[in-house]
Amino acid sequence: MKTNKFSLFVTGLAFVAALASCSKKESTQNITPVIPPSHPIAAGNISGFVKGTLLTGSTYTVTADLTVKKGDTLQAQPGAIVVVKNDAQININGYLMVLGTQQNPVSFNSDKKTPGSWGGLACDSAQSVTIKWAHIDNAGGPDPTGSPRKTISVGVPITVDIEDSWITNGQDDEIGIKGDAKITILRNTIISSGSTDGEAINIKLGVTGDVAYNVVFSQAGTGVKLETDDVVPFPQTVVNVYNNTFVSNGWRRGAAEPGRGVSIGVNAVGHVYNNIMVNNYQGFELFTDGDTKNTTYGNNLFFDTAPTFVDKTITPNVTVNLAANFYPSDGVGVAQSTDLVNVDPKFMTFDGAFALPNGAATSNDFHLQAGSPAVGKGNATYNADIGAYTSDGKGNKH
């Protein structure tokens, strides 16, 4: 029988359209597919050059530095476990795709399980970075000079997508990104990191994108820091920083260089809305060298569980007036009429911690109680609520 090509073509289009209509709803749910094994990597010891897929249920022991060559891909299926020995580092020059699930996250940790005991994910020359639903713990081990390394570092103009992950007990910046990268950093939880320095999310040199729904607790330095470059001011760093929760940050550096909830300087632009900042050394700092004309902010909540705190990092000790540091006097940021200042957000549980050591455990729960004053007080362009845990289900999933 002779086939009617036009009829086949129309039938094919109808089939494609049917598929599209069936999958439209799913596409809005941000479903992460399970990666099929491509070049499956056998469980056991690994080192040197590597590419392929780390498999579900398999444990990999990194005995020396790993390197993914340009053009190659390192993937991780849900539930893959990576244990790093000997302060080794994972160097990504190609593509990194870590796709865990909420029920079965990927794990990166050292064999010692102590702060700063492996080198982290060095993606400074990567071609793309995707990390979803992963535990990345105890990185930041010393480089050959003895300086701590970042947990995740990127230094090139690529797409960076880091979502729904836990990053704990690092020694320097937990996420350090520069070089015109396009970023999506959503719904992560960063806890007890930075030794005596280091920001949770440090963004520089023309990076653009969104940092939202993250929880940062007990970081040595600042929760989110935005800068461009003091020599090459363009392209600018331009980032939306919204619906994050920053608690007890900035204390380990002390008065010499206090950490903040959010800071903007060196010709960077930030749009900073709907963030909760509690018990930080300083709250929101807009430095005079930031792009003060184009930076916008408001609907942020500030609170401290005590009016003062004694900073013992310097001699003689200094008593810090916490309310005065919501908008520090050495910056040009000022309270907005939409802010909630000195208003308790009503966390589910919070022990009122201020200065904690690197690696300290916490059982705090920064979800909001029913009737929290943060609910319904956000800038609706971003979310109706303030903080990382929102009533519409779009916020942090941890």
CSV table of C-alpha atoms in Angstrom, one decimal:
chain,number,residue,atom,x,y,z
A,1,MET,CA,0.0,0.0,0.0
A,2,LYS,CA,1.3,3.4,-0.9
A,3,THR,CA,2.0,5.7,2.1
A,4,ASN,CA,0.7,9.2,2.1
A,5,LYS,CA,3.6,11.3,3.4
A,6,PHE,CA,1.5,14.3,4.1
A,7,SER,CA,-0.8,12.3,6.2
A,8,LEU,CA,2.1,10.8,8.2
A,9,PHE,CA,3.4,14.3,8.7
A,10,VAL,CA,0.1,15.6,10.1
A,11,THR,CA,-0.3,12.6,12.3
A,12,GLY,CA,3.2,13.2,13.6
A,13,LEU,CA,2.5,16.8,14.4
A,14,ALA,CA,-0.7,15.7,16.3
A,15,PHE,CA,1.3,13.2,18.3
A,16,VAL,CA,3.9,15.8,19.2
A,17,ALA,CA,1.2,18.3,20.2
A,18,ALA,CA,-0.5,15.6,22.3
A,19,LEU,CA,2.8,14.9,24.1
A,20,ALA,CA,3.3,18.6,24.7
A,21,SER,CA,-0.2,19.1,26.1
A,22,CYS,CA,0.3,16.1,28.4
A,23,SER,CA,3.7,17.3,29.7
A,24,LYS,CA,2.9,21.0,30.1
A,25,LYS,CA,1.8,20.6,33.6
A,26,GLU,CA,4.8,18.5,34.6
A,27,SER,CA,7.2,21.1,33.1
A,28,THR,CA,6.0,23.7,35.6
A,29,GLN,CA,6.8,21.4,38.6
A,30,ASN,CA,10.6,21.5,38.1
A,31,ILE,CA,10.9,17.8,38.0
A,32,THR,CA,14.5,16.6,37.9
A,33,PRO,CA,15.0,13.5,35.7
A,34,VAL,CA,17.1,10.5,36.8
A,35,ILE,CA,20.2,10.4,34.6
A,36,PRO,CA,20.7,7.3,32.6
A,37,PRO,CA,24.2,5.8,33.1
A,38,SER,CA,26.6,7.2,30.4
A,39,HIS,CA,30.0,5.7,30.8
A,40,PRO,CA,29.1,4.2,34.2
A,41,ILE,CA,31.8,4.6,36.7
A,42,ALA,CA,32.4,1.5,38.9
A,43,ALA,CA,32.3,1.9,42.6
A,44,GLY,CA,35.5,2.0,44.5
A,45,ASN,CA,38.7,4.1,44.4
A,46,ILE,CA,38.9,6.8,41.8
A,47,SER,CA,41.6,9.5,41.0
A,48,GLY,CA,43.2,11.2,38.1
A,49,PHE,CA,41.1,11.9,34.9
A,50,VAL,CA,37.5,10.9,35.1
A,51,LYS,CA,34.3,11.2,33.0
A,52,GLY,CA,31.0,9.4,33.1
A,53,THR,CA,28.3,8.7,35.7
A,54,LEU,CA,28.5,8.1,39.4
A,55,LEU,CA,25.7,5.6,40.0
A,56,THR,CA,22.8,5.4,42.4
A,57,GLY,CA,23.7,3.4,45.5
A,58,SER,CA,27.4,3.3,44.7
A,59,THR,CA,30.2,4.7,46.9
A,60,TYR,CA,33.3,6.3,45.4
A,61,THR,CA,36.5,7.0,47.3
A,62,VAL,CA,38.6,9.8,45.9
A,63,THR,CA,42.2,9.0,46.8
A,64,ALA,CA,43.8,11.9,44.9
A,65,ASP,CA,42.7,14.9,42.9
A,66,LEU,CA,40.1,14.2,40.2
A,67,THR,CA,40.0,16.1,36.9
A,68,VAL,CA,37.3,16.3,34.3
A,69,LYS,CA,38.8,17.4,31.0
A,70,LYS,CA,37.3,20.0,28.8
A,71,GLY,CA,34.5,18.5,26.8
A,72,ASP,CA,34.0,15.7,29.2
A,73,THR,CA,31.1,15.3,31.7
A,74,LEU,CA,30.9,14.1,35.3
A,75,GLN,CA,27.4,13.2,36.2
A,76,ALA,CA,26.0,11.9,39.5
A,77,GLN,CA,22.7,10.0,39.9
A,78,PRO,CA,20.5,10.3,42.9
A,79,GLY,CA,22.1,8.6,46.0
A,80,ALA,CA,25.7,8.4,44.7
A,81,ILE,CA,28.1,8.8,47.6
A,82,VAL,CA,31.6,10.4,47.1
A,83,VAL,CA,34.1,10.1,50.0
A,84,VAL,CA,37.3,12.2,49.6
A,85,LYS,CA,40.6,11.3,51.2
A,86,ASN,CA,44.0,13.1,51.4
A,87,ASP,CA,42.6,16.7,51.1
A,88,ALA,CA,41.9,15.9,47.4
A,89,GLN,CA,40.1,18.3,45.1
A,90,ILE,CA,37.6,17.7,42.3
A,91,ASN,CA,38.6,19.9,39.3
A,92,ILE,CA,36.0,20.5,36.6
A,93,ASN,CA,37.2,21.8,33.3
A,94,GLY,CA,34.2,20.2,31.4
A,95,TYR,CA,30.6,19.8,32.6
A,96,LEU,CA,29.4,18.9,36.1
A,97,MET,CA,25.9,17.5,36.5
A,98,VAL,CA,25.0,16.5,40.0
A,99,LEU,CA,21.3,15.6,40.0
A,100,GLY,CA,20.1,14.1,43.3
A,101,THR,CA,16.5,14.1,44.4
A,102,GLN,CA,14.8,15.2,47.6
A,103,GLN,CA,14.4,11.6,48.7
A,104,ASN,CA,17.8,10.5,47.5
A,105,PRO,CA,20.4,13.3,47.5
A,106,VAL,CA,24.0,13.0,46.3
A,107,SER,CA,26.7,13.2,49.0
A,108,PHE,CA,30.2,14.7,48.9
A,109,ASN,CA,32.2,14.5,52.2
A,110,SER,CA,35.6,13.6,53.4
A,111,ASP,CA,36.5,10.4,55.1
A,112,LYS,CA,37.3,12.4,58.3
A,113,LYS,CA,34.0,14.2,58.3
A,114,THR,CA,35.6,17.2,59.9
A,115,PRO,CA,35.6,20.8,58.7
A,116,GLY,CA,38.1,21.6,56.0
A,117,SER,CA,39.2,18.1,55.3
A,118,TRP,CA,38.9,18.0,51.5
A,119,GLY,CA,39.5,20.5,48.6
A,120,GLY,CA,36.0,21.1,47.3
A,121,LEU,CA,34.7,21.5,43.7
A,122,ALA,CA,37.0,23.7,41.7
A,123,CYS,CA,35.0,24.7,38.7
A,124,ASP,CA,37.0,27.8,37.7
A,125,SER,CA,37.4,26.5,34.1
A,126,ALA,CA,34.2,24.6,33.8
A,127,GLN,CA,31.9,24.6,30.8
A,128,SER,CA,28.7,24.4,33.0
A,129,VAL,CA,27.8,23.6,36.5
A,130,THR,CA,24.5,22.0,37.7
A,131,ILE,CA,24.1,20.9,41.3
A,132,LYS,CA,20.7,19.9,42.6
A,133,TRP,CA,19.8,18.1,45.8
A,134,ALA,CA,23.3,17.4,47.1
A,135,HIS,CA,25.1,17.4,50.5
A,136,ILE,CA,28.5,19.0,50.2
A,137,ASP,CA,30.1,18.9,53.6
A,138,ASN,CA,33.5,19.7,55.2
A,139,ALA,CA,35.3,21.1,52.2
A,140,GLY,CA,37.7,24.0,52.1
A,141,GLY,CA,40.9,22.0,53.0
A,142,PRO,CA,44.2,23.9,52.5
A,143,ASP,CA,45.8,24.4,49.2
A,144,PRO,CA,49.6,24.0,48.8
A,145,THR,CA,50.2,27.4,50.4
A,146,GLY,CA,48.1,26.4,53.4
A,147,SER,CA,45.2,28.7,52.5
A,148,PRO,CA,41.7,27.4,52.7
A,149,ARG,CA,39.9,26.6,49.4
A,150,LYS,CA,36.3,27.5,48.5
A,151,THR,CA,33.7,24.7,48.6
A,152,ILE,CA,32.4,25.6,45.1
A,153,SER,CA,34.3,28.0,42.9
A,154,VAL,CA,33.5,29.2,39.3
A,155,GLY,CA,35.6,31.8,37.4
A,156,VAL,CA,34.3,31.7,33.8
A,157,PRO,CA,31.2,33.0,31.9
A,158,ILE,CA,29.1,29.9,32.1
A,159,THR,CA,25.7,28.9,33.4
A,160,VAL,CA,25.7,27.9,37.1
A,161,ASP,CA,22.6,26.3,38.6
A,162,ILE,CA,22.8,25.4,42.3
A,163,GLU,CA,19.6,24.3,43.9
A,164,ASP,CA,18.1,22.6,47.0
A,165,SER,CA,21.5,21.6,48.4
A,166,TRP,CA,23.1,21.6,51.8
A,167,ILE,CA,26.6,23.1,52.2
A,168,THR,CA,28.2,22.8,55.6
A,169,ASN,CA,31.4,23.3,57.5
A,170,GLY,CA,33.5,24.9,54.8
A,171,GLN,CA,36.6,27.1,55.5
A,172,ASP,CA,36.4,29.9,52.9
A,173,ASP,CA,33.6,31.0,50.5
A,174,GLU,CA,31.0,28.3,50.2
A,175,ILE,CA,29.9,29.5,46.7
A,176,GLY,CA,32.4,31.8,45.0
A,177,ILE,CA,31.4,32.9,41.5
A,178,LYS,CA,33.0,35.4,39.2
A,179,GLY,CA,33.6,36.1,35.5
A,180,ASP,CA,30.3,37.0,33.8
A,181,ALA,CA,28.6,33.7,34.9
A,182,LYS,CA,24.8,33.5,34.7
A,183,ILE,CA,23.6,32.1,38.1
A,184,THR,CA,20.5,30.5,39.6
A,185,ILE,CA,21.2,29.8,43.3
A,186,LEU,CA,17.9,28.7,44.9
A,187,ARG,CA,16.7,27.0,48.1
A,188,ASN,CA,20.0,26.0,49.5
A,189,THR,CA,21.0,25.7,53.2
A,190,ILE,CA,24.5,26.8,54.2
A,191,ILE,CA,25.5,26.2,57.8
A,192,SER,CA,28.4,26.9,60.1
A,193,SER,CA,31.0,27.7,57.4
A,194,GLY,CA,34.0,29.9,57.0
A,195,SER,CA,36.8,29.5,59.6
A,196,THR,CA,37.8,33.1,60.4
A,197,ASP,CA,36.8,34.4,56.9
A,198,GLY,CA,34.7,33.5,53.9
A,199,GLU,CA,31.3,34.5,52.6
A,200,ALA,CA,28.4,32.0,52.1
A,201,ILE,CA,27.7,33.3,48.5
A,202,ASN,CA,30.4,35.6,47.1
A,203,ILE,CA,29.5,37.1,43.7
A,204,LYS,CA,31.9,39.2,41.6
A,205,LEU,CA,33.1,40.4,38.2
A,206,GLY,CA,30.0,40.8,36.0
A,207,VAL,CA,27.9,37.9,37.3
A,208,THR,CA,24.1,38.2,36.8
A,209,GLY,CA,21.1,36.2,38.0
A,210,ASP,CA,19.1,35.2,41.1
A,211,VAL,CA,19.9,34.2,44.7
A,212,ALA,CA,16.7,33.3,46.5
A,213,TYR,CA,15.1,31.2,49.2
A,214,ASN,CA,18.4,30.3,50.7
A,215,VAL,CA,19.1,29.8,54.4
A,216,VAL,CA,22.5,30.9,55.7
A,217,PHE,CA,23.3,30.3,59.4
A,218,SER,CA,26.5,31.0,61.3
A,219,GLN,CA,28.8,32.0,58.4
A,220,ALA,CA,32.1,33.6,59.3
A,221,GLY,CA,31.6,36.5,56.9
A,222,THR,CA,28.6,37.7,54.9
A,223,GLY,CA,25.5,35.8,53.6
A,224,VAL,CA,25.5,37.3,50.1
A,225,LYS,CA,28.3,39.7,48.9
A,226,LEU,CA,28.1,41.4,45.6
A,227,GLU,CA,31.0,43.3,43.8
A,228,THR,CA,32.1,44.0,40.3
A,229,ASP,CA,35.7,45.0,39.9
A,230,ASP,CA,37.6,48.1,41.1
A,231,VAL,CA,39.7,48.2,37.9
A,232,VAL,CA,37.2,47.0,35.3
A,233,PRO,CA,33.8,48.3,36.4
A,234,PHE,CA,31.8,46.8,33.4
A,235,PRO,CA,30.1,44.5,32.8
A,236,GLN,CA,28.5,45.0,36.2
A,237,THR,CA,27.4,42.4,38.7
A,238,VAL,CA,23.6,42.6,38.8
A,239,VAL,CA,21.8,40.1,41.1
A,240,ASN,CA,18.4,39.8,42.5
A,241,VAL,CA,18.7,38.8,46.2
A,242,TYR,CA,15.3,37.9,47.6
A,243,ASN,CA,13.5,35.8,50.1
A,244,ASN,CA,16.6,34.5,51.9
A,245,THR,CA,17.0,34.0,55.7
A,246,PHE,CA,20.3,35.1,57.2
A,247,VAL,CA,20.9,34.2,60.8
A,248,SER,CA,23.9,34.7,63.2
A,249,ASN,CA,26.4,35.6,60.5
A,250,GLY,CA,29.6,37.7,60.6
A,251,TRP,CA,30.8,37.1,64.1
A,252,ARG,CA,34.0,35.1,63.6
A,253,ARG,CA,35.7,38.0,61.7
A,254,GLY,CA,34.6,40.4,64.4
A,255,ALA,CA,34.8,44.2,64.3
A,256,ALA,CA,37.9,44.2,62.1
A,257,GLU,CA,35.8,43.1,59.2
A,258,PRO,CA,32.3,42.3,60.3
A,259,GLY,CA,30.1,40.1,58.3
A,260,ARG,CA,26.6,41.1,57.1
A,261,GLY,CA,23.4,39.6,55.9
A,262,VAL,CA,23.9,41.2,52.5
A,263,SER,CA,26.6,43.6,51.3
A,264,ILE,CA,26.9,45.5,47.9
A,265,GLY,CA,30.0,47.3,46.8
A,266,VAL,CA,32.5,48.0,44.0
A,267,ASN,CA,30.0,49.1,41.3
A,268,ALA,CA,27.6,46.1,41.8
A,269,VAL,CA,23.9,46.3,41.5
A,270,GLY,CA,21.6,44.4,43.9
A,271,HIS,CA,17.8,44.2,44.1
A,272,VAL,CA,17.4,43.1,47.7
A,273,TYR,CA,13.9,42.3,48.9
A,274,ASN,CA,12.0,40.0,51.3
A,275,ASN,CA,15.0,38.8,53.3
A,276,ILE,CA,15.0,38.0,57.0
A,277,MET,CA,18.2,39.1,58.9
A,278,VAL,CA,18.4,38.0,62.5
A,279,ASN,CA,21.4,38.2,64.9
A,280,ASN,CA,23.9,39.1,62.2
A,281,TYR,CA,26.9,41.4,63.1
A,282,GLN,CA,25.5,43.8,60.5
A,283,GLY,CA,22.4,43.6,58.5
A,284,PHE,CA,22.3,45.2,55.0
A,285,GLU,CA,25.3,47.3,53.9
A,286,LEU,CA,25.3,49.3,50.7
A,287,PHE,CA,28.8,50.7,50.4
A,288,THR,CA,29.5,54.1,48.9
A,289,ASP,CA,31.4,52.4,46.0
A,290,GLY,CA,28.4,50.2,45.1
A,291,ASP,CA,26.0,51.3,42.3
A,292,THR,CA,23.8,53.3,44.7
A,293,LYS,CA,21.8,54.8,41.8
A,294,ASN,CA,20.5,51.5,40.4
A,295,THR,CA,20.5,49.3,43.5
A,296,THR,CA,17.0,48.9,45.0
A,297,TYR,CA,15.8,47.3,48.3
A,298,GLY,CA,13.0,47.0,50.7
A,299,ASN,CA,10.5,44.7,52.5
A,300,ASN,CA,13.4,43.2,54.5
A,301,LEU,CA,12.9,42.1,58.2
A,302,PHE,CA,15.6,42.8,60.8
A,303,PHE,CA,15.6,41.4,64.3
A,304,ASP,CA,18.0,40.7,67.2
A,305,THR,CA,17.2,38.5,70.2
A,306,ALA,CA,19.3,40.8,72.4
A,307,PRO,CA,20.0,44.6,72.2
A,308,THR,CA,23.8,44.2,72.5
A,309,PHE,CA,26.5,41.6,72.1
A,310,VAL,CA,30.1,41.7,73.3
A,311,ASP,CA,32.6,41.1,70.5
A,312,LYS,CA,35.5,39.3,72.0
A,313,THR,CA,37.5,39.0,68.8
A,314,ILE,CA,39.4,42.1,69.6
A,315,THR,CA,41.1,43.6,72.7
A,316,PRO,CA,39.6,45.4,74.5
A,317,ASN,CA,36.3,43.8,73.9
A,318,VAL,CA,33.6,45.9,72.1
A,319,THR,CA,30.0,46.0,72.9
A,320,VAL,CA,28.0,45.9,69.7
A,321,ASN,CA,24.7,47.9,69.5
A,322,LEU,CA,22.9,45.5,67.2
A,323,ALA,CA,19.9,47.6,66.2
A,324,ALA,CA,22.3,50.3,65.0
A,325,ASN,CA,23.9,47.7,62.7
A,326,PHE,CA,20.8,46.8,60.8
A,327,TYR,CA,21.9,49.5,58.3
A,328,PRO,CA,25.6,50.2,59.3
A,329,SER,CA,26.6,53.8,59.6
A,330,ASP,CA,29.7,53.4,57.3
A,331,GLY,CA,27.3,52.5,54.4
A,332,VAL,CA,24.7,54.6,52.6
A,333,GLY,CA,21.8,52.1,53.0
A,334,VAL,CA,18.8,53.4,55.0
A,335,ALA,CA,15.7,51.7,56.4
A,336,GLN,CA,12.8,51.6,54.0
A,337,SER,CA,9.2,52.3,54.9
A,338,THR,CA,8.4,48.7,53.8
A,339,ASP,CA,11.0,47.1,56.1
A,340,LEU,CA,10.0,45.4,59.3
A,341,VAL,CA,12.6,46.7,61.8
A,342,ASN,CA,13.1,45.1,65.2
A,343,VAL,CA,10.3,42.7,64.5
A,344,ASP,CA,10.5,39.0,65.6
A,345,PRO,CA,9.8,36.8,62.6
A,346,LYS,CA,8.6,34.0,64.9
A,347,PHE,CA,10.8,31.1,63.8
A,348,MET,CA,9.5,27.7,64.7
A,349,THR,CA,12.6,27.2,67.0
A,350,PHE,CA,15.7,29.4,67.5
A,351,ASP,CA,18.1,29.3,70.4
A,352,GLY,CA,19.1,32.9,70.0
A,353,ALA,CA,22.7,32.0,68.9
A,354,PHE,CA,25.1,34.8,68.0
A,355,ALA,CA,28.8,33.8,67.6
A,356,LEU,CA,29.3,30.0,67.1
A,357,PRO,CA,32.5,28.1,66.0
A,358,ASN,CA,33.0,26.8,62.5
A,359,GLY,CA,31.3,23.4,62.2
A,360,ALA,CA,28.9,23.9,65.1
A,361,ALA,CA,25.8,21.8,64.9
A,362,THR,CA,22.3,23.3,65.0
A,363,SER,CA,18.8,22.1,65.6
A,364,ASN,CA,17.2,25.5,64.8
A,365,ASP,CA,14.1,25.5,62.6
A,366,PHE,CA,13.7,28.7,60.6
A,367,HIS,CA,10.3,27.9,59.2
A,368,LEU,CA,7.8,30.5,60.3
A,369,GLN,CA,5.1,30.0,62.9
A,370,ALA,CA,1.5,30.5,61.9
A,371,GLY,CA,0.7,34.2,62.3
A,372,SER,CA,4.3,35.3,61.7
A,373,PRO,CA,4.6,39.0,60.9
A,374,ALA,CA,6.7,38.1,57.8
A,375,VAL,CA,3.7,36.4,56.1
A,376,GLY,CA,2.0,38.7,53.6
A,377,LYS,CA,4.5,41.5,54.0
A,378,GLY,CA,6.8,40.8,51.0
A,379,ASN,CA,7.3,42.7,47.8
A,380,ALA,CA,4.9,40.7,45.6
A,381,THR,CA,7.1,41.1,42.6
A,382,TYR,CA,9.2,38.4,44.3
A,383,ASN,CA,6.9,36.8,46.8
A,384,ALA,CA,4.0,37.8,49.0
A,385,ASP,CA,6.0,36.7,52.1
A,386,ILE,CA,9.4,37.5,53.6
A,387,GLY,CA,12.1,34.9,54.2
A,388,ALA,CA,13.2,31.6,52.7
A,389,TYR,CA,10.1,29.6,53.8
A,390,THR,CA,7.1,30.9,52.1
A,391,SER,CA,3.4,29.9,52.4
A,392,ASP,CA,3.0,29.4,48.6
A,393,GLY,CA,5.4,26.4,48.6
A,394,LYS,CA,8.0,28.1,46.3
A,395,GLY,CA,10.5,28.5,49.1
A,396,ASN,CA,13.2,26.4,50.7
A,397,LYS,CA,12.3,22.7,50.8
A,398,HIS,CA,14.6,21.7,53.7
